[in-house]
mmCIF file of C-alpha atoms in Angstrom:
data_model
loop_
_atom_site.group_PDB
_atom_site.id
_atom_site.type_symbol
_atom_site.label_atom_id
_atom_site.label_comp_id
_atom_site.label_asym_id
_atom_site.label_seq_id
_atom_site.Cartn_x
_atom_site.Cartn_y
_atom_site.Cartn_z
ATOM 1 C CA MET A 101 -0.011 -0.120 0.004
ATOM 2 C CA GLN A 102 2.862 2.468 0.827
ATOM 3 C CA GLU A 103 4.842 1.655 -2.425
ATOM 4 C CA ILE A 104 1.619 2.367 -4.236
ATOM 5 C CA PHE A 105 1.162 5.579 -2.454
ATOM 6 C CA ILE A 106 4.827 6.551 -3.145
ATOM 7 C CA HIS A 107 4.757 5.569 -6.959
ATOM 8 C CA GLN A 108 1.412 7.532 -7.399
ATOM 9 C CA LEU A 109 3.082 10.696 -5.252
ATOM 10 C CA ALA A 110 6.171 10.527 -7.731
ATOM 11 C CA LYS A 111 4.042 10.232 -10.833
ATOM 12 C CA SER A 112 2.153 13.236 -9.720
ATOM 13 C CA ILE A 113 5.124 15.138 -9.076
ATOM 14 C CA LYS A 114 6.566 14.161 -12.250
ATOM 15 C CA GLU A 115 3.586 15.367 -14.044
ATOM 16 C CA LEU A 116 3.603 18.533 -12.201
ATOM 17 C CA LEU A 117 6.973 19.468 -13.021
ATOM 18 C CA SER A 118 6.447 18.528 -16.802
ATOM 19 C CA ASP A 119 3.418 20.881 -17.027
ATOM 20 C CA ALA A 120 5.270 23.617 -15.101
ATOM 21 C CA VAL A 121 8.356 23.317 -17.515
ATOM 22 C CA LYS A 122 5.903 23.219 -20.804
ATOM 23 C CA THR A 123 3.881 26.243 -19.391
ATOM 24 C CA SER A 124 6.969 28.271 -18.564
ATOM 25 C CA TYR A 125 8.746 27.442 -21.955
ATOM 26 C CA ASP A 126 5.609 28.722 -23.704
ATOM 27 C CA LEU A 127 5.669 31.963 -21.700
ATOM 28 C CA PHE A 128 9.407 32.360 -22.006
ATOM 29 C CA LYS A 129 9.363 32.148 -25.551
ATOM 30 C CA ILE A 130 7.376 35.323 -25.688
ATOM 31 C CA ILE A 131 9.146 37.134 -22.753
ATOM 32 C CA VAL A 132 12.740 36.542 -23.548
ATOM 33 C CA PRO A 133 12.933 38.077 -27.108
ATOM 34 C CA ILE A 134 10.610 40.886 -26.147
ATOM 35 C CA SER A 135 12.667 41.956 -23.276
ATOM 36 C CA ILE A 136 15.673 41.756 -25.106
ATOM 37 C CA LEU A 137 13.902 43.987 -27.789
ATOM 38 C CA THR A 138 12.578 46.297 -25.149
ATOM 39 C CA LYS A 139 16.105 46.854 -23.649
ATOM 40 C CA LEU A 140 17.391 47.644 -26.879
ATOM 41 C CA LEU A 141 14.962 50.415 -27.695
ATOM 42 C CA THR A 142 15.210 51.609 -24.237
ATOM 43 C CA ASP A 143 18.877 52.117 -24.552
ATOM 44 C CA ALA A 144 18.289 53.668 -28.032
ATOM 45 C CA GLY A 145 16.138 56.396 -26.322
ATOM 46 C CA ILE A 146 12.892 55.369 -27.664
ATOM 47 C CA THR A 147 11.290 55.865 -24.375
ATOM 48 C CA ASP A 148 12.719 59.502 -24.120
ATOM 49 C CA TYR A 149 10.820 60.140 -27.628
ATOM 50 C CA LEU A 150 7.562 58.673 -26.782
ATOM 51 C CA GLY A 151 7.476 60.488 -23.439
ATOM 52 C CA PHE A 152 7.779 63.845 -25.273
ATOM 53 C CA ALA A 153 5.133 62.894 -27.983
ATOM 54 C CA LEU A 154 2.806 62.255 -24.856
ATOM 55 C CA SER A 155 3.280 65.573 -23.262
ATOM 56 C CA PRO A 156 0.413 67.061 -24.909
ATOM 57 C CA VAL A 157 -1.762 64.198 -24.171
ATOM 58 C CA MET A 158 -0.950 64.523 -20.207
ATOM 59 C CA GLU A 159 -2.184 68.077 -20.417
ATOM 60 C CA LEU A 160 -5.694 66.416 -21.236
ATOM 61 C CA VAL A 161 -5.872 64.627 -18.005
ATOM 62 C CA GLY A 162 -4.575 67.412 -15.827
ATOM 63 C CA LEU A 163 -0.895 66.203 -15.523
ATOM 64 C CA PRO A 164 2.206 68.371 -16.582
ATOM 65 C CA GLY A 165 4.076 67.102 -19.691
ATOM 66 C CA SER A 166 6.956 65.680 -17.838
ATOM 67 C CA MET A 167 4.697 62.969 -16.703
ATOM 68 C CA GLY A 168 4.559 61.584 -20.240
ATOM 69 C CA LEU A 169 7.870 59.998 -19.627
ATOM 70 C CA VAL A 170 6.754 58.320 -16.744
ATOM 71 C CA TRP A 171 3.994 56.644 -18.620
ATOM 72 C CA ALA A 172 5.940 55.944 -21.618
ATOM 73 C CA THR A 173 8.348 54.094 -19.586
ATOM 74 C CA SER A 174 5.647 51.977 -17.996
ATOM 75 C CA MET A 175 4.164 51.265 -21.184
ATOM 76 C CA LEU A 176 7.441 50.090 -22.810
ATOM 77 C CA THR A 177 8.933 48.190 -19.919
ATOM 78 C CA ASN A 178 6.821 47.929 -16.624
ATOM 79 C CA LEU A 179 5.238 49.535 -13.506
ATOM 80 C CA TYR A 180 8.707 49.424 -11.641
ATOM 81 C CA GLY A 181 10.360 51.180 -14.671
ATOM 82 C CA GLY A 182 7.582 53.798 -14.616
ATOM 83 C CA MET A 183 8.300 54.195 -10.680
ATOM 84 C CA VAL A 184 11.836 54.916 -11.048
ATOM 85 C CA VAL A 185 11.107 57.675 -13.516
ATOM 86 C CA PHE A 186 8.325 59.112 -11.409
ATOM 87 C CA ALA A 187 10.525 59.278 -8.257
ATOM 88 C CA SER A 188 12.804 61.195 -10.033
ATOM 89 C CA LEU A 189 10.580 63.615 -11.515
ATOM 90 C CA ALA A 190 7.943 63.826 -8.976
ATOM 91 C CA PRO A 191 9.742 66.454 -6.416
ATOM 92 C CA GLN A 192 9.686 68.972 -9.140
ATOM 93 C CA ALA A 193 6.344 68.456 -10.426
ATOM 94 C CA HIS A 194 4.584 69.428 -7.005
ATOM 95 C CA LEU A 195 1.629 66.854 -7.965
ATOM 96 C CA THR A 196 -1.522 66.497 -5.964
ATOM 97 C CA VAL A 197 -2.868 63.234 -4.740
ATOM 98 C CA ALA A 198 -5.639 63.505 -7.453
ATOM 99 C CA GLN A 199 -2.851 63.940 -10.255
ATOM 100 C CA VAL A 200 -1.082 60.918 -8.864
ATOM 101 C CA THR A 201 -4.171 59.047 -8.810
ATOM 102 C CA VAL A 202 -4.864 59.583 -12.216
ATOM 103 C CA LEU A 203 -1.411 58.697 -13.532
ATOM 104 C CA THR A 204 -0.853 55.687 -11.462
ATOM 105 C CA THR A 205 -4.530 54.409 -12.648
ATOM 106 C CA MET A 206 -3.361 55.047 -16.440
ATOM 107 C CA MET A 207 -0.006 53.378 -15.602
ATOM 108 C CA LEU A 208 -2.283 50.457 -14.180
ATOM 109 C CA VAL A 209 -4.348 49.906 -17.355
ATOM 110 C CA ALA A 210 -1.553 50.548 -19.804
ATOM 111 C CA HIS A 211 1.923 49.062 -18.813
ATOM 112 C CA ALA A 212 4.496 46.380 -19.869
ATOM 113 C CA LEU A 213 2.841 46.591 -23.516
ATOM 114 C CA PRO A 214 5.567 44.471 -25.485
ATOM 115 C CA VAL A 215 5.334 41.562 -23.395
ATOM 116 C CA GLU A 216 1.513 41.611 -22.265
ATOM 117 C CA LEU A 217 0.205 42.313 -25.758
ATOM 118 C CA SER A 218 2.318 39.416 -27.377
ATOM 119 C CA ILE A 219 0.839 37.222 -24.542
ATOM 120 C CA VAL A 220 -2.762 38.193 -25.416
ATOM 121 C CA GLN A 221 -2.016 37.594 -29.114
ATOM 122 C CA LYS A 222 -0.430 34.263 -28.438
ATOM 123 C CA ALA A 223 -3.866 33.270 -26.633
ATOM 124 C CA GLY A 224 -5.720 34.280 -29.765
ATOM 125 C CA VAL A 225 -6.758 37.979 -29.502
ATOM 126 C CA ARG A 226 -5.570 40.513 -32.094
ATOM 127 C CA PHE A 227 -2.696 42.677 -31.357
ATOM 128 C CA ARG A 228 -3.951 45.898 -32.115
ATOM 129 C CA PHE A 229 -7.281 45.553 -30.593
ATOM 130 C CA ILE A 230 -6.041 45.048 -27.247
ATOM 131 C CA ALA A 231 -3.314 47.587 -27.747
ATOM 132 C CA PHE A 232 -5.842 50.070 -28.621
ATOM 133 C CA LEU A 233 -8.309 49.097 -26.069
ATOM 134 C CA ARG A 234 -5.611 49.642 -23.292
ATOM 135 C CA ILE A 235 -4.397 52.643 -24.485
ATOM 136 C CA ALA A 236 -7.494 54.377 -25.208
ATOM 137 C CA GLY A 237 -8.854 52.614 -21.832
ATOM 138 C CA ALA A 238 -6.010 54.208 -20.048
ATOM 139 C CA LEU A 239 -6.547 57.882 -21.471
ATOM 140 C CA THR A 240 -10.318 57.700 -21.180
ATOM 141 C CA LEU A 241 -10.360 56.663 -17.655
ATOM 142 C CA GLY A 242 -7.621 59.047 -16.604
ATOM 143 C CA TRP A 243 -9.739 62.035 -18.319
ATOM 144 C CA LEU A 244 -12.867 60.811 -16.362
ATOM 145 C CA LEU A 245 -11.035 60.953 -13.044
ATOM 146 C CA HIS A 246 -9.481 64.132 -13.659
ATOM 147 C CA HIS A 247 -12.789 65.703 -14.291
ATOM 148 C CA VAL A 248 -14.454 63.990 -11.273
ATOM 149 C CA TYR A 249 -11.780 64.965 -8.926
ATOM 150 C CA THR A 250 -11.613 68.690 -10.188
ATOM 151 C CA LEU A 251 -15.222 69.085 -10.087
ATOM 152 C CA LYS A 252 -15.685 67.447 -6.476
ATOM 153 C CA GLY A 253 -12.440 69.197 -5.164
ATOM 154 C CA TYR A 254 -11.463 65.627 -4.126
ATOM 155 C CA LEU A 255 -7.855 64.460 -3.307
ATOM 156 C CA GLN A 256 -6.535 68.054 -3.706
ATOM 157 C CA THR A 257 -3.849 67.895 -1.158
ATOM 158 C CA PRO A 258 0.067 67.558 -2.133
ATOM 159 C CA ASN A 259 1.156 63.989 -2.688
ATOM 160 C CA ARG A 260 3.748 62.434 -0.606
ATOM 161 C CA LEU A 261 5.900 59.822 -2.180
ATOM 162 C CA LEU A 262 6.421 56.844 0.165
ATOM 163 C CA TRP A 263 9.175 55.252 -2.057
ATOM 164 C CA ASN A 264 12.842 56.079 -3.040
ATOM 165 C CA PRO A 265 14.231 53.721 -5.556
ATOM 166 C CA PRO A 266 17.726 52.193 -5.132
ATOM 167 C CA PRO A 267 20.452 52.934 -7.325
ATOM 168 C CA GLN A 268 19.880 51.451 -10.923
ATOM 169 C CA ASP A 269 22.588 49.727 -12.604
ATOM 170 C CA PRO A 270 21.965 50.327 -16.499
ATOM 171 C CA SER A 271 24.541 47.631 -17.451
ATOM 172 C CA TRP A 272 23.476 44.639 -19.705
ATOM 173 C CA LEU A 273 25.027 42.257 -17.107
ATOM 174 C CA ALA A 274 22.760 43.779 -14.424
ATOM 175 C CA TRP A 275 19.723 43.790 -16.652
ATOM 176 C CA ALA A 276 20.477 39.981 -17.809
ATOM 177 C CA GLN A 277 20.846 39.023 -13.956
ATOM 178 C CA GLY A 278 17.645 40.790 -13.182
ATOM 179 C CA GLU A 279 15.846 38.807 -16.093
ATOM 180 C CA VAL A 280 17.252 35.421 -15.108
ATOM 181 C CA LYS A 281 15.776 35.855 -11.491
ATOM 182 C CA ASN A 282 12.447 37.141 -12.818
ATOM 183 C CA LEU A 283 11.935 33.884 -14.963
ATOM 184 C CA PHE A 284 13.022 31.849 -12.216
ATOM 185 C CA SER A 285 10.370 33.483 -10.076
ATOM 186 C CA ILE A 286 7.794 33.093 -12.809
ATOM 187 C CA PHE A 287 8.659 29.364 -13.107
ATOM 188 C CA LEU A 288 8.270 28.901 -9.383
ATOM 189 C CA ILE A 289 4.839 30.789 -9.181
ATOM 190 C CA ILE A 290 3.799 28.712 -12.184
ATOM 191 C CA LEU A 291 4.803 25.517 -10.280
ATOM 192 C CA THR A 292 3.067 26.430 -7.393
ATOM 193 C CA LEU A 293 -0.127 27.826 -9.037
ATOM 194 C CA LEU A 294 -0.531 24.381 -11.097
ATOM 195 C CA PHE A 295 -0.191 22.486 -7.413
ATOM 196 C CA ILE A 296 -2.738 24.874 -6.005
ATOM 197 C CA MET A 297 -5.141 24.710 -9.247
ATOM 198 C CA LYS A 298 -4.976 20.619 -9.028
ATOM 199 C CA LEU A 299 -5.727 20.720 -5.231
ATOM 200 C CA LEU A 300 -8.670 23.256 -5.605
ATOM 201 C CA LYS A 301 -10.007 21.029 -8.428
ATOM 202 C CA LYS A 302 -9.815 17.852 -6.387
ATOM 203 C CA LEU A 303 -11.521 19.771 -3.450
ATOM 204 C CA GLY A 304 -14.196 21.127 -5.500
ATOM 205 C CA VAL A 305 -13.093 24.810 -4.764
ATOM 206 C CA THR A 306 -12.789 25.410 -8.676
ATOM 207 C CA MET A 307 -16.294 24.614 -9.450
ATOM 208 C CA LEU A 308 -17.577 26.584 -6.346
ATOM 209 C CA LEU A 309 -15.572 29.749 -7.754
ATOM 210 C CA THR A 310 -17.015 28.805 -11.200
ATOM 211 C CA LYS A 311 -20.403 28.925 -10.005
ATOM 212 C CA LEU A 312 -19.971 32.039 -8.000
ATOM 213 C CA LEU A 313 -18.410 34.006 -10.918
ATOM 214 C CA GLU A 314 -21.269 32.509 -13.433
ATOM 215 C CA PRO A 315 -23.821 35.471 -12.691
ATOM 216 C CA VAL A 316 -21.101 37.937 -13.270
ATOM 217 C CA LEU A 317 -19.676 36.483 -16.531
ATOM 218 C CA THR A 318 -23.216 35.926 -17.844
ATOM 219 C CA ALA A 319 -23.854 39.715 -17.498
ATOM 220 C CA LEU A 320 -20.544 40.550 -18.839
ATOM 221 C CA GLY A 321 -21.548 38.369 -22.277
ATOM 222 C CA MET A 322 -19.442 35.350 -21.271
ATOM 223 C CA SER A 323 -20.081 31.870 -20.477
ATOM 224 C CA LYS A 324 -18.934 29.860 -17.337
ATOM 225 C CA ALA A 325 -16.055 28.606 -19.381
ATOM 226 C CA ALA A 326 -14.177 31.674 -19.190
ATOM 227 C CA ALA A 327 -13.924 31.611 -15.332
ATOM 228 C CA PRO A 328 -10.557 29.915 -15.190
ATOM 229 C CA ILE A 329 -8.549 32.337 -17.035
ATOM 230 C CA THR A 330 -10.633 35.257 -15.844
ATOM 231 C CA ILE A 331 -9.509 34.302 -12.368
ATOM 232 C CA ILE A 332 -6.010 33.802 -13.248
ATOM 233 C CA GLY A 333 -5.810 37.147 -15.214
ATOM 234 C CA LEU A 334 -7.511 39.207 -12.461
ATOM 235 C CA THR A 335 -5.562 37.889 -9.544
ATOM 236 C CA LEU A 336 -2.211 37.515 -11.012
ATOM 237 C CA GLY A 337 -1.555 39.537 -13.950
ATOM 238 C CA LEU A 338 -0.958 38.825 -17.503
ATOM 239 C CA SER A 339 2.819 38.434 -17.075
ATOM 240 C CA TYR A 340 2.600 35.874 -14.313
ATOM 241 C CA GLY A 341 -0.514 34.139 -15.179
ATOM 242 C CA GLY A 342 0.200 34.408 -19.016
ATOM 243 C CA GLY A 343 1.530 30.854 -19.244
ATOM 244 C CA LEU A 344 -1.482 29.517 -17.607
ATOM 245 C CA ILE A 345 -3.723 31.565 -19.723
ATOM 246 C CA ILE A 346 -2.228 30.387 -23.033
ATOM 247 C CA ARG A 347 -2.630 26.990 -21.723
ATOM 248 C CA GLU A 348 -6.329 27.169 -20.948
ATOM 249 C CA VAL A 349 -7.105 28.862 -23.925
ATOM 250 C CA GLN A 350 -5.268 26.272 -26.303
ATOM 251 C CA SER A 351 -7.001 23.507 -24.257
ATOM 252 C CA GLY A 352 -10.100 24.353 -26.314
ATOM 253 C CA ASN A 353 -12.416 24.620 -23.080
ATOM 254 C CA SER A 354 -13.186 28.271 -24.161
ATOM 255 C CA LEU A 355 -15.218 29.983 -26.980
ATOM 256 C CA LYS A 356 -13.742 32.763 -29.102
ATOM 257 C CA TYR A 357 -16.106 35.175 -27.703
ATOM 258 C CA ASP A 358 -15.236 34.204 -24.298
ATOM 259 C CA ILE A 359 -11.795 34.517 -24.649
ATOM 260 C CA VAL A 360 -11.872 37.982 -26.312
ATOM 261 C CA SER A 361 -14.150 39.027 -23.558
ATOM 262 C CA SER A 362 -12.145 37.584 -20.890
ATOM 263 C CA LEU A 363 -8.968 38.883 -22.303
ATOM 264 C CA ALA A 364 -10.161 42.350 -22.624
ATOM 265 C CA LEU A 365 -11.262 42.210 -18.908
ATOM 266 C CA MET A 366 -7.972 41.241 -17.607
ATOM 267 C CA SER A 367 -6.009 43.428 -19.750
ATOM 268 C CA LEU A 368 -7.853 46.521 -18.454
ATOM 269 C CA SER A 369 -7.745 45.065 -14.990
ATOM 270 C CA HIS A 370 -5.471 42.485 -13.911
ATOM 271 C CA SER A 371 -3.209 41.885 -10.778
ATOM 272 C CA LEU A 372 -5.515 43.373 -8.500
ATOM 273 C CA ILE A 373 -3.926 43.023 -5.386
ATOM 274 C CA GLU A 374 -0.198 43.304 -6.095
ATOM 275 C CA ASP A 375 -0.236 46.264 -8.583
ATOM 276 C CA THR A 376 -2.680 48.133 -6.528
ATOM 277 C CA LEU A 377 -0.490 47.977 -3.452
ATOM 278 C CA VAL A 378 2.629 49.032 -5.828
ATOM 279 C CA MET A 379 0.866 52.216 -6.961
ATOM 280 C CA MET A 380 -0.402 53.159 -3.523
ATOM 281 C CA VAL A 381 3.341 53.692 -2.728
ATOM 282 C CA LEU A 382 3.477 56.168 -5.146
ATOM 283 C CA GLY A 383 0.416 57.858 -3.605
ATOM 284 C CA GLY A 384 -2.308 56.570 -5.792
ATOM 285 C CA ASP A 385 -5.673 56.744 -3.791
ATOM 286 C CA LEU A 386 -7.924 53.154 -3.995
ATOM 287 C CA SER A 387 -10.806 55.214 -5.598
ATOM 288 C CA GLY A 388 -8.867 55.260 -8.907
ATOM 289 C CA ILE A 389 -6.299 52.595 -8.945
ATOM 290 C CA LEU A 390 -8.859 50.031 -7.653
ATOM 291 C CA TRP A 391 -12.346 50.872 -7.661
ATOM 292 C CA GLY A 392 -12.194 53.323 -10.485
ATOM 293 C CA ARG A 393 -10.257 50.798 -12.758
ATOM 294 C CA LEU A 394 -12.665 47.785 -11.781
ATOM 295 C CA PHE A 395 -15.893 49.626 -12.214
ATOM 296 C CA PHE A 396 -14.396 51.141 -15.716
ATOM 297 C CA SER A 397 -13.017 47.547 -16.928
ATOM 298 C CA LEU A 398 -16.555 45.848 -16.162
ATOM 299 C CA LEU A 399 -18.440 48.652 -17.990
ATOM 300 C CA VAL A 400 -16.136 48.401 -20.938
ATOM 301 C CA VAL A 401 -16.447 44.874 -21.113
ATOM 302 C CA PHE A 402 -20.183 44.841 -20.587
ATOM 303 C CA LEU A 403 -20.752 47.086 -23.503
ATOM 304 C CA LEU A 404 -18.126 45.006 -25.528
ATOM 305 C CA GLY A 405 -19.995 42.034 -24.755
ATOM 306 C CA LYS A 406 -23.048 43.327 -26.141
ATOM 307 C CA LEU A 407 -21.192 44.507 -29.263
ATOM 308 C CA LEU A 408 -19.479 41.352 -30.035
ATOM 309 C CA ARG A 409 -22.473 39.255 -30.570
ATOM 310 C CA ARG A 410 -23.824 41.700 -33.228
ATOM 311 C CA ILE A 411 -20.455 41.769 -35.206
ATOM 312 C CA PRO A 412 -20.345 39.534 -38.565
ATOM 313 C CA GLU A 413 -18.123 36.428 -37.459
ATOM 314 C CA LYS A 414 -15.890 37.527 -40.668
ATOM 315 C CA THR A 415 -15.505 40.776 -39.188
ATOM 316 C CA PHE A 416 -14.876 39.454 -35.635
ATOM 317 C CA ASP A 417 -12.194 37.277 -36.952
ATOM 318 C CA ARG A 418 -10.352 39.846 -39.024
ATOM 319 C CA TYR A 419 -10.277 42.303 -36.339
ATOM 320 C CA LEU A 420 -10.469 40.946 -33.042
ATOM 321 C CA PHE A 421 -9.717 37.260 -33.049
ATOM 322 C CA ARG A 422 -7.428 34.970 -34.681
ATOM 323 C CA ALA A 423 -9.667 32.053 -35.626
ATOM 324 C CA SER A 424 -6.967 29.439 -35.966
ATOM 325 C CA PHE A 425 -6.822 29.498 -32.053
ATOM 326 C CA CYS A 426 -10.830 28.362 -31.865
ATOM 327 C CA ASN A 427 -11.521 24.686 -31.613
#
């Protein structure tokens, strides 16, 4: 009896490791080349040019033009890159809490675009559609928050930065070391998540979560089949949960309309815990970085869900979905 248990345990561990390696490999094939390209573009000064181009846009959302560099860095690299730039510019900008909330909310909606858009594309959704959705969504939400805070006189006190970044080493060696650590962390997270997901499935928790989410997903125009990837994206984010999202989509358990709606939702509003806490360190208020972002995302996906079913399938496949992914 003990030998059978040990054999089954060893088999389960082997399968778990195999799944983690395969899932991580699928994700790393996207992350590694895109990260190298992003580093090259950053070193070439593309971020500075993009930040300059965004300066007039920042004024539309009540921010000084210098904050365009912060958002540009976030979009091209990630939130932490944007945070470093923000910490260097914020003391001279004299921003209010409202302004920081607008900026950090926009950063949350549109950041790490080269990597995250590639993950979404790998999952079957058109690159240009999600790119437009995230950038336009960030600007729209930023504009709305700016006017709400201005009209209500809300959060108009001076912002206090709670974080000072350590000195940054711009060398390729330091960058490569950081990327290796990041990839290893992603592998460990994926391994842990796969174990937790298998455990939750055996305990029936996954089915319970699916039933709890079903009314919300139905209202958004999705079926309960979309629950697994939606949970992954909302809680973990596209970078950490990307491999699992691609794996779930390629399993054929989700319909293409569900895939588009679900990935649209998690593109606008993902990593609700970690990313929200990170932006709070810069001074962002929960009214924007959590509640405003979440409500806006749900509203957009609700309207999108109404629209998707009315679009001719040929148009849907041409502009929104890569039909080869649909089983």
